[in-house]
Amino acid sequence: MSVLIVGTTALDSIKTPKAENPRLLGGSASHAAVAASFFAPVKLVGGVGEDFPKKYIELYRRHKIDLEGLQMLPGKTFHWSGEYEINMNNRRTLATELGVIETYSPVVPKSFQSAKFVLLANIAPALQSRVLDQLTNPKFVVADSMDLWLNIALADLLQLLKRVDGFVLNDSEAQLLTKEDNVFSALKKIHKLGPKYVIIKKGSHGSILSGPRGFFICPAYPLHKVVDPTGAGDSFVGGMMGYLSTAKGSIDANIRRAMVYGSVTASFCCEGFGLNTTTKTGRTQINQRVKELEALTKF
Amino acid sequence: MSVLIVGTTALDSIKTPKAENPRLLGGSASHAAVAASFFAPVKLVGGVGEDFPKKYIELYRRHKIDLEGLQMLPGKTFHWSGEYEINMNNRRTLATELGVIETYSPVVPKSFQSAKFVLLANIAPALQSRVLDQLTNPKFVVADSMDLWLNIALADLLQLLKRVDGFVLNDSEAQLLTKEDNVFSALKKIHKLGPKYVIIKKGSHGSILSGPRGFFICPAYPLHKVVDPTGAGDSFVGGMMGYLSTAKGSIDANIRRAMVYGSVTASFCCEGFGLNTTTKTGRTQINQRVKELEALTKF
């Protein structure tokens, strides 16, 4: 089965202590879509400006991403510039040029409306809800978000959370949302907001799922060097949804393994700028790292 | 087989945002010895003052800890006072009264000198070395340490590291020692200092082993509430050494499972002040949590 992914399709200019990379393909939907493409056909919903490089359209196409839902809008593509500190853990936004995203409203093409697996990658929660409004009968909907929406669009986000099956956020966002330091107490509180499945991402410490079958402690693949973590969270949830959409059996039976596949896909993302390394990987390399993770966690 | 444990035997006065507990039984050797006692007979080497409460001697005895190496010295017992911040992650030392520990030099009784499994729990590295000097033919020696010794006794610690099989430290100490942010790069550098087995503790995020069979990602038991984390690291390494000393087969074959047992023992430590909860637990409860952790990490 295919995955419908909505989110930002952007240009990222990323500075780290060692390098500077202008106008890379970025955005939550781009990272999630490429990650999901290793497992399932992907239908992308997003909006770009007239300056969006043709080479990135070709990149999407190489990953067999269905672009019927990618709108070309008058104006400039959403452009984010950021800088990472020496330890690659803290990042600072240098500039955000919203461009076409400022007035963007997602339109789900007719052929996408019956999608069963839906990933609402990070974008304004009101827009995530607008995508849900256009779907006929989704089976499993997961939303991602970011601290910005917790701060400026909390009401919209809380509305959305009542309508999704799964919610993915990082540990600092979980703390911001619940005022709970303890990750397991935070998970409990987030379930009360709606989602049956809640995943808290902890970067290099892995992630924690809370679902109907209890907790799952998901490891991160050991990386000796992180080049650029931008998009790692999007790759994680994209890979997870891609795997889930094609796995036989129930969500409950597959979601743990799906998280491990997502985690490994995210590890490739961290090893290069933007999507540079992710696009060079493939299912064989992903399977290899999943096998390694199995060995690294056995006791 | 039994475990020989040397370290501090102290009184801890611990303040948290919710409670204050004066003169609890504390110290690295106390925590490690009680943790190890669930798995193996323990021989304790340490020094206490004339004010050391009799009830703590009885506590050791209830755990069948051999006290032939516990010296009663003229003066006061080492006393640490500390305060935890609201999130229980940062602690601040309020007072350190060294007492008898200031001039203490460990004496290993004759009947302890042939010990095979040796845990050099946190104490000045020169004293840890002095214990090694008195042993005839140890089989597996693990040292723990703390940031204080990295700062004021680094030369002693580096000397010690050449003589031990295993070294356990937390992530911030690993960074301090190696100047590496990345935990896997830090592990690589620490091996070069001597130890064949290096374990980096990451608190609620679990721990990472690097050994002859590669890495192991060890989970932490999910705790919804941390009452007092003092001694959790000592309990972890104590439980691990206790388990290892009685397990059949090679160190390599058993150390991963030993770490999981240590991790679970440490989870009980965090649930009460000082040793209050640890001393109320038993092998049955520990085995139960290990089983739970197996289920929580399976994918």
Coordinates of N, CA, C and O in Angstrom, one line a residue, chain B residues 213-269:
Chain B
R213 N 33.4 -8.1 21.7 CA 32.4 -8.5 20.7 C 31.6 -7.3 20.2 O 30.5 -7.4 19.7
G214 N 32.2 -6.1 20.3 CA 31.5 -4.9 19.8 C 30.7 -4.2 20.8 O 30.9 -4.3 22.0
F215 N 29.7 -3.4 20.3 CA 28.9 -2.6 21.1 C 27.7 -3.4 21.6 O 27.2 -4.4 21.0
F216 N 27.2 -2.9 22.8 CA 25.9 -3.4 23.3 C 25.1 -2.2 23.8 O 25.6 -1.4 24.5
I217 N 23.9 -2.0 23.3 CA 23.0 -0.9 23.7 C 22.1 -1.5 24.8 O 21.2 -2.3 24.5
C218 N 22.4 -1.1 26.0 CA 21.7 -1.6 27.2 C 20.6 -0.6 27.6 O 20.8 0.5 27.8
P219 N 19.3 -1.1 27.7 CA 18.2 -0.2 28.0 C 18.2 0.1 29.5 O 18.7 -0.7 30.3
A220 N 17.5 1.2 29.9 CA 17.2 1.4 31.3 C 15.7 1.0 31.5 O 14.9 1.1 30.6
Y221 N 15.4 0.5 32.7 CA 14.1 0.1 33.0 C 13.2 1.4 33.1 O 13.6 2.4 33.8
P222 N 12.0 1.4 32.5 CA 11.2 2.6 32.5 C 10.7 3.0 33.9 O 9.9 2.2 34.5
L223 N 11.1 4.1 34.4 CA 10.6 4.6 35.7 C 9.7 5.8 35.5 O 10.1 6.8 34.9
H224 N 8.5 5.8 36.1 CA 7.6 6.9 36.0 C 8.0 8.0 37.0 O 7.5 9.1 36.9
K225 N 8.7 7.5 38.0 CA 9.1 8.5 39.1 C 10.4 8.2 39.6 O 10.7 7.0 40.0
V226 N 11.3 9.2 39.7 CA 12.6 9.0 40.3 C 12.6 9.7 41.6 O 12.4 11.0 41.6
V227 N 12.8 9.0 42.7 CA 12.7 9.6 44.0 C 14.1 10.2 44.4 O 14.3 11.3 44.8
D228 N 15.1 9.4 44.1 CA 16.5 9.8 44.5 C 17.5 8.9 43.7 O 17.7 7.7 44.0
P229 N 18.2 9.5 42.7 CA 19.1 8.7 41.9 C 20.5 8.5 42.5 O 21.3 7.8 41.9
T230 N 20.7 9.0 43.7 CA 22.0 8.8 44.3 C 22.3 7.3 44.4 O 21.5 6.5 44.9
G231 N 23.5 6.9 43.9 CA 23.9 5.5 44.0 C 23.4 4.6 42.9 O 23.8 3.4 42.9
A232 N 22.7 5.2 42.0 CA 22.2 4.4 40.9 C 23.3 3.8 40.0 O 23.3 2.6 39.7
G233 N 24.3 4.6 39.8 CA 25.5 4.1 39.0 C 26.2 3.0 39.7 O 26.7 2.1 39.1
D234 N 26.4 3.2 41.0 CA 27.0 2.2 41.9 C 26.2 0.9 41.9 O 26.8 -0.2 41.9
S235 N 24.9 1.0 42.0 CA 24.0 -0.1 42.0 C 24.1 -0.9 40.7 O 24.1 -2.1 40.6
F236 N 24.2 -0.1 39.6 CA 24.3 -0.7 38.2 C 25.5 -1.6 38.1 O 25.5 -2.8 37.8
V237 N 26.7 -1.0 38.5 CA 27.9 -1.8 38.3 C 28.0 -2.9 39.4 O 28.6 -4.0 39.1
G238 N 27.5 -2.6 40.6 CA 27.4 -3.7 41.6 C 26.6 -4.9 41.2 O 27.0 -6.0 41.3
G239 N 25.4 -4.6 40.7 CA 24.5 -5.7 40.2 C 25.2 -6.4 39.0 O 25.2 -7.7 39.0
M240 N 25.8 -5.7 38.2 CA 26.5 -6.3 37.0 C 27.6 -7.2 37.4 O 27.7 -8.4 37.0
M241 N 28.4 -6.8 38.4 CA 29.5 -7.6 38.8 C 29.0 -8.8 39.6 O 29.6 -9.9 39.6
G242 N 28.0 -8.6 40.4 CA 27.4 -9.7 41.2 C 26.9 -10.8 40.2 O 27.2 -12.0 40.4
Y243 N 26.2 -10.4 39.2 CA 25.6 -11.3 38.2 C 26.8 -12.1 37.5 O 26.8 -13.3 37.4
L244 N 27.8 -11.3 37.0 CA 28.9 -11.8 36.3 C 29.7 -12.9 37.1 O 30.1 -13.9 36.5
S245 N 29.8 -12.6 38.4 CA 30.7 -13.5 39.2 C 30.1 -14.9 39.4 O 30.8 -15.9 39.7
T246 N 28.8 -15.0 39.2 CA 28.2 -16.4 39.3 C 27.7 -17.0 38.0 O 27.3 -18.1 38.0
A247 N 27.8 -16.2 36.9 CA 27.3 -16.7 35.6 C 28.3 -17.7 35.1 O 29.5 -17.6 35.2
K248 N 27.7 -18.8 34.5 CA 28.6 -19.8 33.9 C 29.0 -19.3 32.5 O 28.2 -18.7 31.8
G249 N 30.2 -19.6 32.1 CA 30.7 -19.2 30.8 C 31.6 -18.0 30.8 O 31.9 -17.5 31.9
S250 N 32.0 -17.5 29.6 CA 33.0 -16.4 29.6 C 32.3 -15.1 29.9 O 31.1 -14.9 29.9
I251 N 33.2 -14.1 30.2 CA 32.8 -12.7 30.4 C 32.0 -12.2 29.2 O 30.9 -11.7 29.3
D252 N 32.6 -12.4 28.0 CA 32.0 -12.0 26.8 C 30.6 -12.5 26.6 O 29.7 -11.8 26.1
A253 N 30.4 -13.8 27.0 CA 29.1 -14.4 26.8 C 28.0 -13.8 27.8 O 26.8 -13.9 27.6
N254 N 28.5 -13.3 28.9 CA 27.6 -12.9 30.0 C 27.4 -11.4 30.3 O 26.5 -11.0 30.9
I255 N 28.3 -10.6 29.8 CA 28.4 -9.2 30.2 C 27.2 -8.4 29.8 O 26.7 -7.6 30.6
R256 N 26.6 -8.7 28.7 CA 25.4 -8.0 28.2 C 24.2 -8.2 29.2 O 23.6 -7.3 29.7
R257 N 24.0 -9.5 29.5 CA 22.9 -9.8 30.4 C 23.2 -9.3 31.8 O 22.3 -8.8 32.5
A258 N 24.5 -9.3 32.2 CA 24.9 -8.8 33.5 C 24.6 -7.3 33.6 O 24.1 -6.8 34.6
M259 N 24.8 -6.6 32.5 CA 24.5 -5.1 32.4 C 23.0 -4.9 32.6 O 22.6 -4.0 33.3
V260 N 22.2 -5.8 32.0 CA 20.7 -5.6 32.1 C 20.3 -5.8 33.6 O 19.5 -5.1 34.1
Y261 N 20.9 -6.8 34.2 CA 20.6 -7.1 35.6 C 21.0 -5.9 36.5 O 20.3 -5.5 37.4
G262 N 22.2 -5.3 36.2 CA 22.7 -4.1 36.9 C 21.7 -3.0 36.7 O 21.4 -2.2 37.6
S263 N 21.3 -2.8 35.4 CA 20.4 -1.7 35.1 C 19.1 -1.8 35.9 O 18.6 -0.8 36.4
V264 N 18.5 -3.0 36.0 CA 17.3 -3.2 36.7 C 17.5 -3.0 38.2 O 16.7 -2.4 38.9
T265 N 18.6 -3.5 38.8 CA 18.9 -3.2 40.2 C 19.0 -1.7 40.5 O 18.5 -1.2 41.5
A266 N 19.6 -1.0 39.5 CA 19.7 0.5 39.7 C 18.3 1.1 39.6 O 18.1 2.2 40.3
S267 N 17.4 0.5 38.9 CA 16.0 1.1 38.8 C 15.4 1.1 40.2 O 14.7 2.1 40.6
F268 N 15.6 0.0 41.0 CA 15.0 0.0 42.3 C 15.7 1.1 43.2 O 15.0 1.7 44.0
C269 N 17.0 1.2 43.0 CA 17.7 2.3 43.8 C 17.1 3.6 43.6 O 16.9 4.4 44.6

